[in-house]
PDB file of C-alpha atoms in Angstrom:
ATOM      1  CA  MET D   1      78.105 105.109 101.681  1.00 59.00           C
ATOM      2  CA  THR D   2      79.240 103.227 104.775  1.00 77.00           C
ATOM      3  CA  ASP D   3      82.053 104.883 106.685  1.00 90.00           C
ATOM      4  CA  LEU D   4      85.389 103.111 106.657  1.00 95.00           C
ATOM      5  CA  GLU D   5      87.251 103.399 109.959  1.00 97.00           C
ATOM      6  CA  MET D   6      91.008 103.404 109.297  1.00 98.00           C
ATOM      7  CA  LYS D   7      93.909 102.846 111.679  1.00 98.00           C
ATOM      8  CA  TYR D   8      97.623 102.813 110.885  1.00 98.00           C
ATOM      9  CA  HIS D   9     100.047 100.279 112.379  1.00 97.00           C
ATOM     10  CA  ALA D  10     103.810 100.535 111.871  1.00 95.00           C
ATOM     11  CA  GLY D  11     106.690  98.061 112.103  1.00 91.00           C
ATOM     12  CA  PRO D  12     106.391  95.496 114.902  1.00 91.00           C
ATOM     13  CA  ALA D  13     102.975  96.926 115.853  1.00 93.00           C
ATOM     14  CA  VAL D  14     101.610  95.246 112.704  1.00 94.00           C
ATOM     15  CA  GLU D  15     101.803  91.970 114.638  1.00 94.00           C
ATOM     16  CA  VAL D  16      98.599  92.816 116.541  1.00 96.00           C
ATOM     17  CA  LEU D  17      96.596  92.394 113.351  1.00 96.00           C
ATOM     18  CA  ALA D  18      98.820  89.939 111.459  1.00 96.00           C
ATOM     19  CA  ASP D  19      96.415  87.006 111.832  1.00 97.00           C
ATOM     20  CA  GLU D  20      93.515  89.123 110.575  1.00 97.00           C
ATOM     21  CA  LEU D  21      95.605  90.268 107.601  1.00 97.00           C
ATOM     22  CA  VAL D  22      96.498  86.679 106.750  1.00 97.00           C
ATOM     23  CA  ASP D  23      92.805  85.758 106.868  1.00 97.00           C
ATOM     24  CA  LEU D  24      91.949  88.756 104.680  1.00 97.00           C
ATOM     25  CA  PHE D  25      94.592  87.753 102.144  1.00 96.00           C
ATOM     26  CA  GLY D  26      93.255  84.194 102.103  1.00 95.00           C
ATOM     27  CA  VAL D  27      89.769  85.402 101.187  1.00 95.00           C
ATOM     28  CA  VAL D  28      90.805  88.087  98.683  1.00 94.00           C
ATOM     29  CA  TRP D  29      93.163  85.818  96.728  1.00 91.00           C
ATOM     30  CA  ARG D  30      91.019  82.667  96.890  1.00 90.00           C
ATOM     31  CA  ILE D  31      89.876  83.154  93.296  1.00 85.00           C
ATOM     32  CA  PRO D  32      90.961  81.665  89.967  1.00 77.00           C
ATOM     33  CA  PRO D  33      93.616  81.731  88.664  1.00 74.00           C
ATOM     34  CA  TYR D  34      95.344  82.359  92.024  1.00 82.00           C
ATOM     35  CA  ALA D  35      93.533  79.736  94.120  1.00 81.00           C
ATOM     36  CA  GLY D  36      95.782  76.747  94.641  1.00 82.00           C
ATOM     37  CA  ASN D  37      98.958  78.574  93.567  1.00 81.00           C
ATOM     38  CA  PRO D  38     101.430  78.379  96.480  1.00 83.00           C
ATOM     39  CA  ARG D  39     102.618  81.933  95.725  1.00 83.00           C
ATOM     40  CA  PHE D  40      99.165  83.161  96.734  1.00 87.00           C
ATOM     41  CA  SER D  41      98.718  81.102  99.861  1.00 92.00           C
ATOM     42  CA  ALA D  42      97.825  82.807 103.103  1.00 94.00           C
ATOM     43  CA  ALA D  43     100.743  81.009 104.782  1.00 94.00           C
ATOM     44  CA  VAL D  44     103.280  82.502 102.353  1.00 93.00           C
ATOM     45  CA  PHE D  45     101.702  85.939 102.758  1.00 94.00           C
ATOM     46  CA  GLY D  46     101.904  85.613 106.554  1.00 95.00           C
ATOM     47  CA  LYS D  47     105.564  84.635 106.416  1.00 95.00           C
ATOM     48  CA  ASN D  48     106.378  87.564 104.114  1.00 93.00           C
ATOM     49  CA  LEU D  49     104.345  89.986 106.229  1.00 95.00           C
ATOM     50  CA  ARG D  50     106.135  88.996 109.422  1.00 94.00           C
ATOM     51  CA  ALA D  51     109.525  89.312 107.692  1.00 93.00           C
ATOM     52  CA  ALA D  52     108.570  92.780 106.419  1.00 93.00           C
ATOM     53  CA  MET D  53     107.750  94.043 109.922  1.00 92.00           C
ATOM     54  CA  SER D  54     111.454  94.435 110.614  1.00 90.00           C
ATOM     55  CA  ILE D  55     112.108  96.466 107.437  1.00 90.00           C
ATOM     56  CA  ASP D  56     112.237 100.241 107.790  1.00 85.00           C
ATOM     57  CA  GLY D  57     109.007 101.945 106.986  1.00 94.00           C
ATOM     58  CA  CYS D  58     106.747  98.890 107.114  1.00 96.00           C
ATOM     59  CA  GLY D  59     103.163  99.885 107.728  1.00 97.00           C
ATOM     60  CA  VAL D  60      99.580  98.720 107.373  1.00 98.00           C
ATOM     61  CA  LEU D  61      96.495 100.868 107.160  1.00 98.00           C
ATOM     62  CA  ALA D  62      93.599  98.677 108.262  1.00 98.00           C
ATOM     63  CA  GLY D  63      90.077  99.501 107.148  1.00 98.00           C
ATOM     64  CA  ARG D  64      87.137  98.373 109.268  1.00 98.00           C
ATOM     65  CA  ILE D  65      83.373  98.593 109.074  1.00 97.00           C
ATOM     66  CA  ASP D  66      81.542  97.936 112.340  1.00 95.00           C
ATOM     67  CA  GLY D  67      84.765  96.481 113.753  1.00 96.00           C
ATOM     68  CA  GLN D  68      85.284  93.962 110.922  1.00 96.00           C
ATOM     69  CA  LEU D  69      88.480  94.175 108.857  1.00 98.00           C
ATOM     70  CA  VAL D  70      87.293  94.682 105.272  1.00 98.00           C
ATOM     71  CA  GLY D  71      90.503  95.883 103.636  1.00 98.00           C
ATOM     72  CA  CYS D  72      94.007  97.195 104.024  1.00 98.00           C
ATOM     73  CA  ALA D  73      96.870  98.985 102.364  1.00 98.00           C
ATOM     74  CA  TYR D  74     100.270  97.525 103.220  1.00 97.00           C
ATOM     75  CA  GLY D  75     103.778  98.508 102.226  1.00 97.00           C
ATOM     76  CA  LEU D  76     107.222  99.655 103.233  1.00 96.00           C
ATOM     77  CA  THR D  77     110.053 101.998 102.366  1.00 97.00           C
ATOM     78  CA  MET D  78     111.620 100.326  99.334  1.00 95.00           C
ATOM     79  CA  PRO D  79     115.353  99.640  99.570  1.00 93.00           C
ATOM     80  CA  GLY D  80     117.226 100.560  96.388  1.00 95.00           C
ATOM     81  CA  ASP D  81     118.254  96.926  96.000  1.00 95.00           C
ATOM     82  CA  TRP D  82     114.716  95.486  96.376  1.00 90.00           C
ATOM     83  CA  PRO D  83     114.712  92.339  94.190  1.00 88.00           C
ATOM     84  CA  SER D  84     111.539  93.162  92.219  1.00 86.00           C
ATOM     85  CA  TRP D  85     112.931  96.610  91.531  1.00 92.00           C
ATOM     86  CA  VAL D  86     116.417  95.438  90.545  1.00 93.00           C
ATOM     87  CA  THR D  87     115.039  92.983  87.959  1.00 91.00           C
ATOM     88  CA  LEU D  88     113.798  95.977  85.946  1.00 93.00           C
ATOM     89  CA  GLY D  89     117.385  96.919  85.113  1.00 93.00           C
ATOM     90  CA  ASP D  90     117.589  99.916  82.784  1.00 93.00           C
ATOM     91  CA  ALA D  91     113.812 100.455  82.883  1.00 94.00           C
ATOM     92  CA  ARG D  92     114.273 102.058  86.301  1.00 95.00           C
ATOM     93  CA  PRO D  93     114.353 105.835  85.947  1.00 96.00           C
ATOM     94  CA  GLN D  94     117.626 107.181  87.353  1.00 96.00           C
ATOM     95  CA  GLU D  95     115.763 109.790  89.405  1.00 97.00           C
ATOM     96  CA  VAL D  96     113.656 107.084  91.063  1.00 96.00           C
ATOM     97  CA  GLN D  97     116.665 104.816  91.656  1.00 96.00           C
ATOM     98  CA  GLU D  98     118.363 107.680  93.455  1.00 97.00           C
ATOM     99  CA  ALA D  99     115.193 108.256  95.471  1.00 97.00           C
ATOM    100  CA  ALA D 100     115.041 104.546  96.369  1.00 96.00           C
ATOM    101  CA  ASP D 101     118.692 104.597  97.459  1.00 97.00           C
ATOM    102  CA  ALA D 102     117.798 107.556  99.713  1.00 97.00           C
ATOM    103  CA  GLY D 103     114.735 105.831 101.229  1.00 96.00           C
ATOM    104  CA  GLN D 104     112.303 108.038  99.320  1.00 97.00           C
ATOM    105  CA  VAL D 105     110.138 105.393  97.581  1.00 98.00           C
ATOM    106  CA  PHE D 106     107.148 103.712  99.183  1.00 98.00           C
ATOM    107  CA  TRP D 107     106.496 100.184  97.876  1.00 97.00           C
ATOM    108  CA  LEU D 108     102.767  99.452  98.070  1.00 98.00           C
ATOM    109  CA  ARG D 109     102.832  95.688  98.487  1.00 96.00           C
ATOM    110  CA  GLU D 110      99.113  94.999  98.896  1.00 96.00           C
ATOM    111  CA  LEU D 111      95.875  96.865  98.544  1.00 97.00           C
ATOM    112  CA  MET D 112      93.105  94.433  99.465  1.00 96.00           C
ATOM    113  CA  VAL D 113      89.362  94.723  99.968  1.00 96.00           C
ATOM    114  CA  LEU D 114      87.036  91.825 100.741  1.00 96.00           C
ATOM    115  CA  PRO D 115      84.974  90.832  97.682  1.00 93.00           C
ATOM    116  CA  ASP D 116      81.701  91.726  99.460  1.00 93.00           C
ATOM    117  CA  HIS D 117      83.005  95.283  99.914  1.00 95.00           C
ATOM    118  CA  ALA D 118      84.717  95.722  96.540  1.00 91.00           C
ATOM    119  CA  ARG D 119      83.734  98.419  94.044  1.00 91.00           C
ATOM    120  CA  GLN D 120      82.476 100.737  96.761  1.00 93.00           C
ATOM    121  CA  GLY D 121      85.490 103.071  96.798  1.00 94.00           C
ATOM    122  CA  PHE D 122      87.144 101.513  99.846  1.00 97.00           C
ATOM    123  CA  GLY D 123      90.297 100.558  97.934  1.00 96.00           C
ATOM    124  CA  ARG D 124      90.780 104.129  96.761  1.00 97.00           C
ATOM    125  CA  GLN D 125      90.115 105.463 100.271  1.00 97.00           C
ATOM    126  CA  LEU D 126      92.723 103.119 101.751  1.00 98.00           C
ATOM    127  CA  HIS D 127      95.215 103.932  98.993  1.00 98.00           C
ATOM    128  CA  ASP D 128      94.878 107.696  99.326  1.00 98.00           C
ATOM    129  CA  ALA D 129      94.898 107.672 103.127  1.00 98.00           C
ATOM    130  CA  MET D 130      97.987 105.445 103.193  1.00 98.00           C
ATOM    131  CA  LEU D 131      99.902 107.715 100.829  1.00 98.00           C
ATOM    132  CA  ALA D 132      98.896 110.739 102.907  1.00 98.00           C
ATOM    133  CA  LEU D 133     100.522 109.063 105.925  1.00 97.00           C
ATOM    134  CA  ARG D 134     103.771 108.299 104.108  1.00 97.00           C
ATOM    135  CA  GLU D 135     106.759 110.640 103.909  1.00 96.00           C
ATOM    136  CA  GLU D 136     108.213 109.157 100.709  1.00 98.00           C
ATOM    137  CA  PRO D 137     107.458 111.328  97.652  1.00 98.00           C
ATOM    138  CA  TRP D 138     107.446 108.377  95.189  1.00 98.00           C
ATOM    139  CA  THR D 139     105.194 105.313  95.282  1.00 98.00           C
ATOM    140  CA  ALA D 140     105.871 102.084  93.411  1.00 97.00           C
ATOM    141  CA  LEU D 141     103.883  98.887  93.148  1.00 96.00           C
ATOM    142  CA  HIS D 142     103.619  95.797  91.042  1.00 93.00           C
ATOM    143  CA  CYS D 143     100.259  94.713  89.714  1.00 94.00           C
ATOM    144  CA  ILE D 144      99.329  91.426  88.100  1.00 92.00           C
ATOM    145  CA  VAL D 145      98.623  92.203  84.466  1.00 92.00           C
ATOM    146  CA  ASP D 146      95.338  90.249  84.463  1.00 88.00           C
ATOM    147  CA  ASN D 147      94.163  91.522  87.866  1.00 88.00           C
ATOM    148  CA  GLU D 148      91.117  93.579  87.014  1.00 87.00           C
ATOM    149  CA  PRO D 149      89.835  95.974  88.178  1.00 87.00           C
ATOM    150  CA  ALA D 150      93.100  96.857  89.965  1.00 91.00           C
ATOM    151  CA  TYR D 151      95.152  96.945  86.778  1.00 93.00           C
ATOM    152  CA  SER D 152      92.839  99.559  85.244  1.00 94.00           C
ATOM    153  CA  ALA D 153      92.472 101.574  88.453  1.00 95.00           C
ATOM    154  CA  TYR D 154      96.122 102.391  89.059  1.00 97.00           C
ATOM    155  CA  PRO D 155      96.672 104.327  85.806  1.00 97.00           C
ATOM    156  CA  ARG D 156      93.473 106.300  86.520  1.00 96.00           C
ATOM    157  CA  TRP D 157      95.017 107.173  89.888  1.00 97.00           C
ATOM    158  CA  GLY D 158      98.176 108.517  88.199  1.00 97.00           C
ATOM    159  CA  TYR D 159     100.477 105.485  88.067  1.00 98.00           C
ATOM    160  CA  GLN D 160     102.665 104.867  85.028  1.00 97.00           C
ATOM    161  CA  VAL D 161     103.875 101.437  83.912  1.00 97.00           C
ATOM    162  CA  ILE D 162     107.677 101.333  83.679  1.00 96.00           C
ATOM    163  CA  GLY D 163     108.342  97.634  83.110  1.00 95.00           C
ATOM    164  CA  ARG D 164     107.226  94.043  83.421  1.00 94.00           C
ATOM    165  CA  ILE D 165     108.428  91.340  85.815  1.00 90.00           C
ATOM    166  CA  GLU D 166     108.009  87.677  84.896  1.00 80.00           C
ATOM    167  CA  ALA D 167     109.619  85.881  87.834  1.00 71.00           C
ATOM    168  CA  SER D 168     108.952  82.253  86.893  1.00 72.00           C
ATOM    169  CA  GLU D 169     106.595  79.926  85.043  1.00 74.00           C
ATOM    170  CA  ASP D 170     104.265  79.547  88.043  1.00 73.00           C
ATOM    171  CA  ALA D 171     104.065  83.302  88.644  1.00 77.00           C
ATOM    172  CA  PRO D 172     101.848  85.705  86.742  1.00 85.00           C
ATOM    173  CA  ALA D 173     103.312  88.645  84.856  1.00 89.00           C
ATOM    174  CA  TYR D 174     103.481  91.831  86.907  1.00 91.00           C
ATOM    175  CA  ASP D 175     103.778  95.379  85.654  1.00 95.00           C
ATOM    176  CA  VAL D 176     105.759  97.708  87.883  1.00 96.00           C
ATOM    177  CA  MET D 177     104.035 101.057  88.202  1.00 97.00           C
ATOM    178  CA  LEU D 178     105.240 104.373  89.581  1.00 97.00           C
ATOM    179  CA  LEU D 179     103.301 107.269  91.030  1.00 98.00           C
ATOM    180  CA  PRO D 180     105.389 110.420  90.796  1.00 96.00           C
ATOM    181  CA  PRO D 181     105.435 113.042  93.544  1.00 95.00           C
ATOM    182  CA  THR D 182     102.577 115.506  93.542  1.00 84.00           C
TER     183      THR D 182
END
C-alpha cells in the first residue's frame, strides 16, 4: 500500500491549503446526484470552510501522496447550539448535549478522498488519525443517507445513527451519527 503523508492544520492556518481543499471538494462531489446542486458547489464549500476557520477547534488533516492532496478529514469543536444538531430536538442524548455545551464534541464535517484513491483505506486512515489528534471524547457527523460506501462504513467504525435531518427539498436526507468515547 502507498504511504499517506498526513499533516494537521488548525484554525487560521487552514488558509494555506484552502484552495486545494476547495479543488478536492469539487472533484469528490462532482458526481450524480450532487453535481449541479448548489449545496455541493466548490464555491459554497470554500465559503463555509473559510467561515469555519474562526470557530474554536477548526482543523484539517490533509493526506498527500507524493506531494499531491488526495484526501482530508475536516471538522471543528461543535457548539451546543450548532444548527444541524439543534434540529434533532429530543433525539439528542442528554449526555451528548451536555458534552457539546462543554466543548467536548468533535463535528466531523468532511472526510474526502479523491475517487482515484478511494477504497484503499485512506479514508479510514485520515479518520482515525484525525480523531487521535482531537481532545473531544465524542465525535458526531452527518452522512447523506444514499452516500455509499460512506454510509455503510461509519457504523462499522462504531458510529450509531441518532436521527435524520431533512433540511429542504433540494437537500438530501442526512443521518446524524455519534461515535461514543472509547
